[in-house]
Amino acid sequence: MKCLILAAGYATRLYPLTENFPKPLLKVGEKTILDWLIDDIDTLGAVDEYVVISNHKYFVHFQNWAREKKQKITVVDDMTETNETRLGAVKDIQFAIEKLGIDDDLLVIAGDNVLDFSLTKFISYAKEKNTSCIMRYFEGDRNKLRGCGVVTVDENDKVLLMTEKSPEPATNWCCPPFYYYTKTDAGLVEEGIESGCGTDAPGSFVAWLCTKTPVHAMEMPGSRYDIGNLESYERVKAQYKGIN
């Protein structure tokens, strides 16, 4: 299995901190955000290569970081240089698949969140379901729901519907940016793009995919700490205690 890490954003809300430095390499406690994610995932031994998808502006920073890691890490440059010209998450996934000739199961994660639970639980869940899978958590704030992916599931966790940034969210189940795609479904990203699925938000491909093939949604077994601006970064640094 390959792990694709979405890290080509420009984190403009964290300027000036990230004006010339990537958000995923900011420190939270004794580790960078990416170190927390990768070191945890690696404990399961299921991933044989990590692929960091960077923009051109931050490419060298990720290369320097990857050289110090024990895992096999490949950094790809999507060649964009501004927030206005970014490819978007779904096109970045397809860019990496094409550039590296990836033909494998994929764990796709955003590189700018920290978690207080192990992602190995999600990988094990996906292997048990033997389908593409996402996570979900209950979000009571309707305004927050309008800005994220929202899923409707049945009693067996099967996704019946997913929408991105809907003005009228159908449920309170919010989808964080962590996805597992079977090898077969990972091969459908290009078709999804050609069929008109959104390409900016990573969940847009899932919204299309769940209309074509079974997708399951695991209830998140802990908390996600989203670092969106300077205030939230300082709060996470003060509150985060690592993985339980």
Tab-separated table of N, CA, C and O in Angstrom, residues 136-151 169-176 219-220 224 226:
chain	number	residue	atom	x	y	z
A	136	ARG	N	-15.737	9.418	9.681
A	136	ARG	CA	-16.799	10.384	9.951
A	136	ARG	C	-16.820	10.695	11.443
A	136	ARG	O	-16.464	9.856	12.272
A	137	TYR	N	-17.221	11.918	11.758
A	137	TYR	CA	-17.413	12.281	13.165
A	137	TYR	C	-18.616	13.201	13.269
A	137	TYR	O	-18.981	13.887	12.310
A	138	PHE	N	-19.242	13.204	14.441
A	138	PHE	CA	-20.439	14.010	14.645
A	138	PHE	C	-20.049	15.469	14.838
A	138	PHE	O	-19.231	15.800	15.688
A	139	GLU	N	-20.650	16.342	14.032
A	139	GLU	CA	-20.405	17.782	14.124
A	139	GLU	C	-21.740	18.480	14.366
A	139	GLU	O	-22.632	18.429	13.532
A	140	GLY	N	-21.866	19.125	15.517
A	140	GLY	CA	-23.117	19.767	15.868
A	140	GLY	C	-23.293	21.164	15.327
A	140	GLY	O	-24.417	21.685	15.304
A	141	ASP	N	-22.217	21.777	14.870
A	141	ASP	CA	-22.261	23.157	14.378
A	141	ASP	C	-22.626	23.167	12.892
A	141	ASP	O	-21.838	22.738	12.046
A	142	ARG	N	-23.809	23.670	12.579
A	142	ARG	CA	-24.263	23.659	11.177
A	142	ARG	C	-23.385	24.518	10.280
A	142	ARG	O	-23.185	24.196	9.106
A	143	ASN	N	-22.845	25.590	10.810
A	143	ASN	CA	-21.967	26.435	10.003
A	143	ASN	C	-20.711	25.684	9.605
A	143	ASN	O	-20.227	25.804	8.465
A	144	LYS	N	-20.152	24.904	10.525
A	144	LYS	CA	-18.976	24.099	10.193
A	144	LYS	C	-19.321	23.027	9.175
A	144	LYS	O	-18.533	22.731	8.275
A	145	LEU	N	-20.495	22.444	9.303
A	145	LEU	CA	-20.922	21.406	8.367
A	145	LEU	C	-21.016	21.946	6.939
A	145	LEU	O	-20.730	21.227	5.978
A	146	ARG	N	-21.400	23.203	6.814
A	146	ARG	CA	-21.532	23.802	5.476
A	146	ARG	C	-20.181	23.983	4.785
A	146	ARG	O	-20.134	24.217	3.588
A	147	GLY	N	-19.106	23.855	5.535
A	147	GLY	CA	-17.783	24.042	4.946
A	147	GLY	C	-16.994	22.760	4.781
A	147	GLY	O	-15.794	22.808	4.494
A	148	CYS	N	-17.646	21.598	4.946
A	148	CYS	CA	-16.900	20.343	4.857
A	148	CYS	C	-17.694	19.291	4.097
A	148	CYS	O	-18.798	19.541	3.627
A	149	GLY	N	-17.118	18.110	3.988
A	149	GLY	CA	-17.814	16.986	3.388
A	149	GLY	C	-18.749	16.363	4.414
A	149	GLY	O	-18.366	16.153	5.564
A	150	VAL	N	-19.977	16.076	4.013
A	150	VAL	CA	-20.988	15.509	4.911
A	150	VAL	C	-21.502	14.207	4.307
A	150	VAL	O	-21.807	14.151	3.108
A	151	VAL	N	-21.605	13.166	5.145
A	151	VAL	CA	-22.010	11.856	4.640
A	151	VAL	C	-23.299	11.375	5.281
A	151	VAL	O	-23.606	11.690	6.433
A	169	PRO	N	-26.701	20.809	4.795
A	169	PRO	CA	-26.143	19.483	5.098
A	169	PRO	C	-27.229	18.481	5.461
A	169	PRO	O	-28.147	18.781	6.229
A	170	ALA	N	-27.117	17.285	4.904
A	170	ALA	CA	-28.150	16.267	5.099
A	170	ALA	C	-28.062	15.600	6.469
A	170	ALA	O	-29.069	15.105	6.992
A	171	THR	N	-26.869	15.536	7.058
A	171	THR	CA	-26.675	14.902	8.362
A	171	THR	C	-25.643	15.709	9.151
A	171	THR	O	-25.154	16.739	8.686
A	172	ASN	N	-25.301	15.205	10.312
A	172	ASN	CA	-24.250	15.814	11.133
A	172	ASN	C	-22.938	15.032	11.060
A	172	ASN	O	-22.022	15.281	11.838
A	173	TRP	N	-22.854	14.107	10.118
A	173	TRP	CA	-21.632	13.324	9.971
A	173	TRP	C	-20.659	14.045	9.049
A	173	TRP	O	-20.877	14.127	7.847
A	174	CYS	N	-19.614	14.547	9.632
A	174	CYS	CA	-18.590	15.291	8.888
A	174	CYS	C	-17.436	14.357	8.525
A	174	CYS	O	-17.069	13.474	9.304
A	175	CYS	N	-16.874	14.542	7.353
A	175	CYS	CA	-15.815	13.663	6.847
A	175	CYS	C	-14.463	14.375	6.906
A	175	CYS	O	-14.234	15.339	6.174
A	176	PRO	N	-13.531	13.921	7.747
A	176	PRO	CA	-12.192	14.512	7.792
A	176	PRO	C	-11.363	14.046	6.594
A	176	PRO	O	-11.719	13.063	5.934
A	219	GLU	N	-16.650	5.451	12.107
A	219	GLU	CA	-16.767	6.551	13.057
A	219	GLU	C	-15.404	6.815	13.692
A	219	GLU	O	-14.743	5.888	14.167
A	220	MET	N	-14.971	8.045	13.678
A	220	MET	CA	-13.643	8.422	14.149
A	220	MET	C	-13.516	8.118	15.645
A	220	MET	O	-14.339	8.580	16.433
A	224	ARG	N	-9.589	15.079	16.030
A	224	ARG	CA	-8.697	15.648	15.017
A	224	ARG	C	-8.447	17.102	15.381
A	224	ARG	O	-9.372	17.837	15.697
A	226	ASP	N	-7.354	20.417	13.803
A	226	ASP	CA	-7.170	21.111	12.531
A	226	ASP	C	-6.442	22.430	12.766
A	226	ASP	O	-6.850	23.240	13.599
